[in-house]
Tab-separated table of C-alpha atoms and ligand atoms in Angstrom:
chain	number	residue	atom	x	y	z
A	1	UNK	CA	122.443	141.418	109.593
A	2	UNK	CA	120.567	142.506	106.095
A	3	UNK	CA	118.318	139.633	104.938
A	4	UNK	CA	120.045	137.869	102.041
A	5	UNK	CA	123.379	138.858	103.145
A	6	UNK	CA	124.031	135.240	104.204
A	7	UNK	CA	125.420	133.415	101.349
A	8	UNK	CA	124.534	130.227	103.131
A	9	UNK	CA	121.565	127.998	101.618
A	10	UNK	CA	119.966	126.101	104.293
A	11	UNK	CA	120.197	122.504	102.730
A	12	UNK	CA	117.911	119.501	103.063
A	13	UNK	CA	119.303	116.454	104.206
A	14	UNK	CA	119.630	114.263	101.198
A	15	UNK	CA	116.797	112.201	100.316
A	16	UNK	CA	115.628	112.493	104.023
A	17	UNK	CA	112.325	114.339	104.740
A	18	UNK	CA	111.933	115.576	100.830
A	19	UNK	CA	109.040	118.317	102.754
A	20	UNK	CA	106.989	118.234	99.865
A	21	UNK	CA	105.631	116.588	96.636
A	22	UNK	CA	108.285	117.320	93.635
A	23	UNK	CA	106.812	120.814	91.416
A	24	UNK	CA	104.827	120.166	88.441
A	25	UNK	CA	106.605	119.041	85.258
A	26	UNK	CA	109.750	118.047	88.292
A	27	UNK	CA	110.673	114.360	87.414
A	28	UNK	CA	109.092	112.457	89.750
A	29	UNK	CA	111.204	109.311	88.665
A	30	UNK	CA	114.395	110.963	90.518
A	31	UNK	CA	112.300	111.625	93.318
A	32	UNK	CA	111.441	107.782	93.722
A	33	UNK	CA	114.722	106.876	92.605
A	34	UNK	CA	116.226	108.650	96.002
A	35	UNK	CA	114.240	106.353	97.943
A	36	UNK	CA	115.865	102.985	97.211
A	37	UNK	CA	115.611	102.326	101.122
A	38	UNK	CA	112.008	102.627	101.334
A	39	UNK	CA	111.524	100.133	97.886
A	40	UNK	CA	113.722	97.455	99.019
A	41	UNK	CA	112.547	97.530	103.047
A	42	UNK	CA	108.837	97.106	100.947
A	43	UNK	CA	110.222	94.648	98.786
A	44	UNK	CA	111.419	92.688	101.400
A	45	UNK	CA	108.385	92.653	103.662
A	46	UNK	CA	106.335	91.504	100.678
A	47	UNK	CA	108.355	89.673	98.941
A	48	UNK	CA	108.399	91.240	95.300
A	49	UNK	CA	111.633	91.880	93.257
A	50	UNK	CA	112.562	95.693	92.957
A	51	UNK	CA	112.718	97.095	90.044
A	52	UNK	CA	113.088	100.239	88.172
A	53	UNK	CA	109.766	99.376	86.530
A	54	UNK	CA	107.989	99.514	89.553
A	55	UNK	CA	109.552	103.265	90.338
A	56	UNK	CA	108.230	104.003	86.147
A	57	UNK	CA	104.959	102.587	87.134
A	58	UNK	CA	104.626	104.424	90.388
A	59	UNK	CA	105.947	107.765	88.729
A	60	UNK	CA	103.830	107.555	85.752
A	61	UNK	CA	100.537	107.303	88.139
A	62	UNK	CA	101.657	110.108	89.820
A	63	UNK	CA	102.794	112.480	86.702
A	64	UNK	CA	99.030	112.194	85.488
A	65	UNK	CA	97.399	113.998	88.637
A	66	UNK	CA	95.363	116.591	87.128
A	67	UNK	CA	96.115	119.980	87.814
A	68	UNK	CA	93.509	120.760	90.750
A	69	UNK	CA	94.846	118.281	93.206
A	70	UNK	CA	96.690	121.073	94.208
A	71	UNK	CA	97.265	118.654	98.506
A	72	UNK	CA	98.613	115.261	97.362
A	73	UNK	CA	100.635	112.506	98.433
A	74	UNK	CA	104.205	112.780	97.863
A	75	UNK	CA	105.464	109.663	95.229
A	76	UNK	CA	107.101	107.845	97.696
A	77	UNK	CA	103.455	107.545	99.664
A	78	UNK	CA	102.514	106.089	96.321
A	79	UNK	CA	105.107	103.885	96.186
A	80	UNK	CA	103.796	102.191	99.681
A	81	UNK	CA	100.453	101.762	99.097
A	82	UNK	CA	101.380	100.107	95.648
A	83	UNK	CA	103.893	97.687	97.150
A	84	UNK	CA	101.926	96.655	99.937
A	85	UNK	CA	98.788	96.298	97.882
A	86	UNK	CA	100.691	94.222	95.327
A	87	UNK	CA	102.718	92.585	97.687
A	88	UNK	CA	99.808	91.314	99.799
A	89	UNK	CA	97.175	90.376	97.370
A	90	UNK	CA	94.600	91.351	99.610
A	91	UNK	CA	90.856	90.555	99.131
A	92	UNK	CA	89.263	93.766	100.429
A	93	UNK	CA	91.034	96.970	101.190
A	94	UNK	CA	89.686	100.197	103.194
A	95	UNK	CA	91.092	103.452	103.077
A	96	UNK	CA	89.659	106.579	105.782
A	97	UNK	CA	90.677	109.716	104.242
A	98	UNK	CA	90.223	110.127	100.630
A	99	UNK	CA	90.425	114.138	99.253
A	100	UNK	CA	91.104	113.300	95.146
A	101	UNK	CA	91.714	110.185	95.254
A	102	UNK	CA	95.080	109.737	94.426
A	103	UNK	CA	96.283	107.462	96.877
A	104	UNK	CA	92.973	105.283	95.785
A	105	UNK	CA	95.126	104.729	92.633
A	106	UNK	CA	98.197	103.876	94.255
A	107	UNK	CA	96.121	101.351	96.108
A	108	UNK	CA	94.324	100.080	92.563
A	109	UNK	CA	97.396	99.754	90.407
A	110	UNK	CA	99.111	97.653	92.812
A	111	UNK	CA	95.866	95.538	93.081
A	112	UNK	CA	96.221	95.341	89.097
A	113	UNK	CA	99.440	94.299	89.139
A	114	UNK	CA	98.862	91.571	91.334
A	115	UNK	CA	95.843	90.107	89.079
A	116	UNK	CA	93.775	91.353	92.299
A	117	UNK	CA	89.965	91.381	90.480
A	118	UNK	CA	88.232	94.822	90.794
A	119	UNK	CA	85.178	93.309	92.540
A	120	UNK	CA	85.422	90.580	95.467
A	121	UNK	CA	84.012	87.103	93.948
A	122	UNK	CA	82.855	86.444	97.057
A	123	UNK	CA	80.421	89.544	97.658
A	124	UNK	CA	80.357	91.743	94.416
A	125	UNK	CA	81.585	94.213	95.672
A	126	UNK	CA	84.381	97.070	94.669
A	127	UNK	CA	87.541	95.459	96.473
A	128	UNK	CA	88.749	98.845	97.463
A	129	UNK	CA	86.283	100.399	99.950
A	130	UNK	CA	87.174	104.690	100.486
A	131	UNK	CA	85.776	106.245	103.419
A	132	UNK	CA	85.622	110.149	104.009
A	133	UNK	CA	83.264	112.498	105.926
A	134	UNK	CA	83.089	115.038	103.287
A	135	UNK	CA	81.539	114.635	99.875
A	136	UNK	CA	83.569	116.935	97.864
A	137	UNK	CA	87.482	117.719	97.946
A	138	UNK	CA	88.456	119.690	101.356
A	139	UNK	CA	90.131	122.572	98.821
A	140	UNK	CA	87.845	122.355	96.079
A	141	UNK	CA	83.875	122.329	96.725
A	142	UNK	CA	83.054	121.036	92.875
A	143	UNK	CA	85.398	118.275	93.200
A	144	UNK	CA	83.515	114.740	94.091
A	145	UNK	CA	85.578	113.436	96.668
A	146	UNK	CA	87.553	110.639	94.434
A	147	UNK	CA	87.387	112.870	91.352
A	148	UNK	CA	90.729	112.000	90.171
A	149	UNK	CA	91.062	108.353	90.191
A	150	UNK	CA	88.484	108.396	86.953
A	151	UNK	CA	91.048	110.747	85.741
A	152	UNK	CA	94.245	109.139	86.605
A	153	UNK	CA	93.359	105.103	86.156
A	154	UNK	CA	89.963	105.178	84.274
A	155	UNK	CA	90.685	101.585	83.318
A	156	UNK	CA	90.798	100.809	87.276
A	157	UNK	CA	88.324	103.335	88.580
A	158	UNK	CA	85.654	100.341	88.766
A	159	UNK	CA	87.674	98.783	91.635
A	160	UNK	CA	87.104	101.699	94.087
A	161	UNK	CA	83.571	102.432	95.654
A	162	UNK	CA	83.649	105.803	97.538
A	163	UNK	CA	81.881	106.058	100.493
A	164	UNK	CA	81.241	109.452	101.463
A	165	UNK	CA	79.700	111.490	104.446
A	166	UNK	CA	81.627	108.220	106.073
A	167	UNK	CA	83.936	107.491	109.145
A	168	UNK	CA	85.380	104.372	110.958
A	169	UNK	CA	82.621	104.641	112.822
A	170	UNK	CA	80.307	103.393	109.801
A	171	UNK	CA	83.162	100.432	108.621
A	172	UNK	CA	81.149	97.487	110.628
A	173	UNK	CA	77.906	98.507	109.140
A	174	UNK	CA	79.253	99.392	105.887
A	175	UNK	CA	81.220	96.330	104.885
A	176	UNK	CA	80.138	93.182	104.414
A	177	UNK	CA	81.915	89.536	105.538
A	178	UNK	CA	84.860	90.035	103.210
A	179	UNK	CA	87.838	90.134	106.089
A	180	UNK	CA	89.853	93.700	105.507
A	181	UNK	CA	93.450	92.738	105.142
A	182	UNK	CA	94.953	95.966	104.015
A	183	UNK	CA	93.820	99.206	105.512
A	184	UNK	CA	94.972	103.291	104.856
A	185	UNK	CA	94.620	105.615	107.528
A	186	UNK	CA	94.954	109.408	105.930
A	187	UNK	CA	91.633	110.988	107.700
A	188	UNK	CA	91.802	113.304	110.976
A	189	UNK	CA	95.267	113.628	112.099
A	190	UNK	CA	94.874	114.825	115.415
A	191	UNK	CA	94.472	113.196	118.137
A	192	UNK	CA	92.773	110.864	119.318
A	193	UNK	CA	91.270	109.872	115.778
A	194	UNK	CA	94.024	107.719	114.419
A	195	UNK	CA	93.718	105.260	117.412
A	196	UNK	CA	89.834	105.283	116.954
A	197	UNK	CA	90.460	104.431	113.166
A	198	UNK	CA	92.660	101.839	113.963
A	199	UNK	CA	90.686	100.456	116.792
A	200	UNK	CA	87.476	100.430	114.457
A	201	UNK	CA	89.492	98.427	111.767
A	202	UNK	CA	90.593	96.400	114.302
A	203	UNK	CA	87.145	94.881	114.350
A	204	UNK	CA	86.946	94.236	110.765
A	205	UNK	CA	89.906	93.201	109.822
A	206	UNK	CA	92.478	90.143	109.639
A	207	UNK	CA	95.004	90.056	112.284
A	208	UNK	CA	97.741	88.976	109.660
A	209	UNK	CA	96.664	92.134	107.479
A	210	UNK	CA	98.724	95.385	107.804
A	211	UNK	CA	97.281	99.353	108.813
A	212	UNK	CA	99.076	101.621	106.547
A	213	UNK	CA	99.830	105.017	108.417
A	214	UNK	CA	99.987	108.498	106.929
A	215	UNK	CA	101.609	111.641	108.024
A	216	UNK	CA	103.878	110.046	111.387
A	217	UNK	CA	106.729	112.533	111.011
A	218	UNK	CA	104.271	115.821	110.758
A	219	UNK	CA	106.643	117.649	113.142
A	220	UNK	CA	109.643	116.935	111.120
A	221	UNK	CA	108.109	118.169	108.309
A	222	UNK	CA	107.291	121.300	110.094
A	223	UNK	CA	110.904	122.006	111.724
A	224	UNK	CA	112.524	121.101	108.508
A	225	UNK	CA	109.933	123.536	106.707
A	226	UNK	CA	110.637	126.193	109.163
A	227	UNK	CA	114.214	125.433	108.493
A	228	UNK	CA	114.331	125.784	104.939
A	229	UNK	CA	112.417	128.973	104.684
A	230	UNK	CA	113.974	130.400	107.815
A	231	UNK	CA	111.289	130.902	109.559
A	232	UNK	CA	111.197	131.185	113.322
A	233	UNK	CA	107.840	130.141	113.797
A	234	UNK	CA	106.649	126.889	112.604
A	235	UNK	CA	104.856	126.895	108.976
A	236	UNK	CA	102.233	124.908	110.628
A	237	UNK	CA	100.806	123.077	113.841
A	238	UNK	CA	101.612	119.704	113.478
A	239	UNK	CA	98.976	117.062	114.404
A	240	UNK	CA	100.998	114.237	116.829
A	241	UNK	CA	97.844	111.993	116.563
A	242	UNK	CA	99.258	109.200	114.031
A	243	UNK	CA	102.883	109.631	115.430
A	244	UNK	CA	101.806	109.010	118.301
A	245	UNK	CA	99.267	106.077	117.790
A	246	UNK	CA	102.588	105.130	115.526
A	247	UNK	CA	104.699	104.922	118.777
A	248	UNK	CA	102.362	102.935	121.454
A	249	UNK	CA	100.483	101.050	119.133
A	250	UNK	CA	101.475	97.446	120.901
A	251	UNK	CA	101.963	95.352	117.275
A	252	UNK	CA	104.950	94.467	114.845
A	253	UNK	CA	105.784	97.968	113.239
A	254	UNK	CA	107.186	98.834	109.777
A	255	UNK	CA	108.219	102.533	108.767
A	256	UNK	CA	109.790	103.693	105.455
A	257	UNK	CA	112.678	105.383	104.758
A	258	UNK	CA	114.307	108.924	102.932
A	259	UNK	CA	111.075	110.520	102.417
A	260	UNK	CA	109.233	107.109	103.262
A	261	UNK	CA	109.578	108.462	106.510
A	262	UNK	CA	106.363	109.916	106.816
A	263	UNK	CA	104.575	106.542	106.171
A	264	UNK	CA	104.344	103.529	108.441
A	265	UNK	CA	102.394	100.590	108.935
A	266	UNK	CA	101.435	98.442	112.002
A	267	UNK	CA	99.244	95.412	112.245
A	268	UNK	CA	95.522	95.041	112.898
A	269	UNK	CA	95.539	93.585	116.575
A	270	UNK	CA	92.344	91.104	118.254
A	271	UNK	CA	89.868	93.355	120.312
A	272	UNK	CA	90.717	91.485	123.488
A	273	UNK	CA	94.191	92.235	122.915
A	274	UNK	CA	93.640	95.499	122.628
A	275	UNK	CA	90.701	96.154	125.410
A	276	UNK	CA	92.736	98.059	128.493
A	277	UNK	CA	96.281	97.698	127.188
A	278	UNK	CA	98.399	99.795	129.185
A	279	UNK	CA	99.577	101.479	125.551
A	280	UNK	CA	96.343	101.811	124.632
A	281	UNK	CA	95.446	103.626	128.224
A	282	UNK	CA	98.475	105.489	128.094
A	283	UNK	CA	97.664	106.595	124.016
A	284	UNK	CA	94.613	108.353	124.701
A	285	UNK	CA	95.192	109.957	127.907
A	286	UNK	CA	97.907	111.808	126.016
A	287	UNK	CA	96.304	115.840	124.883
A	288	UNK	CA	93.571	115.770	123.058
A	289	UNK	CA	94.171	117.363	119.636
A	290	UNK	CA	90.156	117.131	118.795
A	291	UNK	CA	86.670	116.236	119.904
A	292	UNK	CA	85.560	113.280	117.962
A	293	UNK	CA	81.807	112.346	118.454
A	294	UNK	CA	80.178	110.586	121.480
A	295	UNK	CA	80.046	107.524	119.733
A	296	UNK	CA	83.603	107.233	119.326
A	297	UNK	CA	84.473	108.486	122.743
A	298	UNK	CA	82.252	105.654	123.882
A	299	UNK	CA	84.454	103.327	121.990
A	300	UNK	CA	87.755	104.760	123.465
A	301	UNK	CA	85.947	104.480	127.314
A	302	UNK	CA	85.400	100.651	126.647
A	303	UNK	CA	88.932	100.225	125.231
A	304	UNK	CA	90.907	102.312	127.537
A	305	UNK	CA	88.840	103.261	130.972
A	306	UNK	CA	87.061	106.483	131.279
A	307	UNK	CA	89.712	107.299	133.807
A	308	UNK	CA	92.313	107.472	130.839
A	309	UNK	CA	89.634	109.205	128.132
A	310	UNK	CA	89.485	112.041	130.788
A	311	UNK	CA	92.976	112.907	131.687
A	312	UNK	CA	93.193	112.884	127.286
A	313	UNK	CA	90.412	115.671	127.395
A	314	UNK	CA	91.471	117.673	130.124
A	315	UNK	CA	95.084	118.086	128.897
A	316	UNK	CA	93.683	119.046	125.515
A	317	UNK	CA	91.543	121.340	126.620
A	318	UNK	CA	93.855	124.593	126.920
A	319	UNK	CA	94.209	125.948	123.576
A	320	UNK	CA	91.757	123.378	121.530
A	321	UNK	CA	89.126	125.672	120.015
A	322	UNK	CA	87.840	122.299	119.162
A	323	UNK	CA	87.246	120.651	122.243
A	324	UNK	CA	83.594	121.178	123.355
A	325	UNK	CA	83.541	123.877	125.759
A	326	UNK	CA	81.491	122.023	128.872
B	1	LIG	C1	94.912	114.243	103.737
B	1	LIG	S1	93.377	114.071	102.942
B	1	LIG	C2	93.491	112.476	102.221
B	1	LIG	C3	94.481	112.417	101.079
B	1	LIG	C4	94.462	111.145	100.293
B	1	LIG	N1	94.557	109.966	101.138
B	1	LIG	C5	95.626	111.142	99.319
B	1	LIG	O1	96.754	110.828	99.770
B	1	LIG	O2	95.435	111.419	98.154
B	1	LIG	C6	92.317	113.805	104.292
B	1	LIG	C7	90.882	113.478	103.951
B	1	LIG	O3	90.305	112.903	105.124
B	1	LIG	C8	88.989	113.372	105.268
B	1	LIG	N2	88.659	113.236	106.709
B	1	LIG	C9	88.937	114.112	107.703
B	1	LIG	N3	88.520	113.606	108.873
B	1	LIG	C10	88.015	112.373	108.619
B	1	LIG	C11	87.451	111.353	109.423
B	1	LIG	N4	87.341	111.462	110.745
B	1	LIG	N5	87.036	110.210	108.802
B	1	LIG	C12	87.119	110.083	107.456
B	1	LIG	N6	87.646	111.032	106.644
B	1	LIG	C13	88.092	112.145	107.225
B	1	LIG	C14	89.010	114.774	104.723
B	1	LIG	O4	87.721	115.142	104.266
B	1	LIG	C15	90.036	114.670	103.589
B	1	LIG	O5	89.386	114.444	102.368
């Protein structure tokens, strides 16, 4: 059959799995405003009245992303990190994975909004603490990583100390005694590096505290992409590492909803709870999707048995370019 003889437009389930952020100059307000699921399950959970004026306020942050944060988080990520970081008041908050910086001001307007103070009065210090390994933007090499919260919220930007060149591996010497008790995962993807982020957190954070998680539906997003442009191939490999840290991660789970669906959030869990649980074991002995450093395979041996850690890197191994080679 001729291309573009078929008069059928593939059609994306409505309000489900929007694949991408809405165009420039697209009105990010109906975006949001398809996602009443996600803002009243949020609502709920953290007990704050919805309202339109929290999709305006959400929207607005997002319509001011300058023009070269060209990978960002769709609205509806926004929304999240601004309920739960309104919702829970929380005294210190660490986010791993950091690019522009825009979900650093979904995280510091919700702080704002909840009379949160910039600076802990306990220790001084910025009460958002952003983690990433690289020191400029991953697509843009003259772009400070963080470059667009000054930007975006220059009123807020004093809340937010970027920590860069920076893993989970660095959190317990980084931080001081403040307990974490909100936390954004949005760093490596692939597996295992989610569960070692959460794992590391773990250690530094309150149990009653909540783990937000980015980018759980990635295959979705693929098959729906492939769908929509036809393709037979998928767009992309999708990393399983947070869906699947999502999945066996043994705590009380949340997950939003329409295009929500790609964010989650689980709960901080006590080390002895988590040393050798069977999900845990079972987690990282699924394929390896990466080779994270020595130090944090060390932490996954004490946590889950070498036995485990081995049958993870020996799956992985066909096909991961990334995997060490010995
Ligand atoms: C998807 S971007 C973050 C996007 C940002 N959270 C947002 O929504 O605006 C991922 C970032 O994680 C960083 N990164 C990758 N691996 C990491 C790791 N193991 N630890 C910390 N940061 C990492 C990358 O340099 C990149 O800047």
């Amino acid at each position: 059959m001729p291309s573009g003889s078929n008069t059928l437009k593939p059609v994306s389930p409505a309000g489900l799995l929007d694949r991408s952020a809405p165009a420039r100059g697209e009105d990010s307000m109906l975006v949001l405003q398809r996602n009443a699921r996600t803002l009243c399950t949020l609502c709920h959970r953290f007990n704050i009245e919805p309202s339109t004026a929290i999709l305006e306020r959400v929207a607005s942050i997002y319509d001011r992303r300058p023009s070269w944060v060209t990978a960002e988080s769709h609205p509806t990520d926004l929304l999240i990190l601004y309920l739960a970081a309104r919702g829970l008041r929380p005294q210190r908050v660490v986010e791993i994975g950091v690019a522009s910086g825009l979900s650093t001001c979904g995280l510091l307007a919700g702080l704002a909004d909840a009379g949160v103070p910039a600076k802990n009065p306990q220790d001084g210090r910025e009460t958002v603490q952003s983690f990433d390994i690289l020191e400029h933007v991953p697509w843009d090499e003259n772009r400070p990583i963080g470059a667009a919260i000054a930007e975006v919220l220059p009123e807020l930007a004093a809340g937010a100390r970027i920590n860069t060149f920076r893993t989970s591996l660095d959190l317990e010497r980084e931080l001081g005694d403040v307990p974490v008790d909100l936390a954004f995962i949005d760093g490596a993807h692939n597996h295992p590096w989610p569960l070692i982020d959460a794992i590391q957190l773990s250690k530094v954070m309150d149990p009653n505290g909540w783990i937000i998680l980015h980018d759980v539906a990635l295959v979705e997003r693929a098959m729906l992409e492939a769908h929509l442009r036809r393709m037979t191939k998928l767009p992309f490999t999708p990393s399983r590492g947070a869906e699947w840290h999502f999945e066996m991660w043994p705590s009380e789970k949340l997950r939003g909803s329409e295009s929500g669906h790609n964010v989650a959030l689980v709960r901080p869990l006590p080390l002895e709870t988590l040393r050798m649980h069977p999900n845990l074991q079972a987690l990282v002995a699924l394929p390896w999707e990466s080779a994270p450093p020595e130090a944090a395979q060390s932490i996954l041996v004490e946590f889950c048995g070498s036995e485990a850690v081995e049958r993870g890197k020996i799956l992985g191994r066909p096909g991961q370019a990334l995997l060490p080679s010995s």
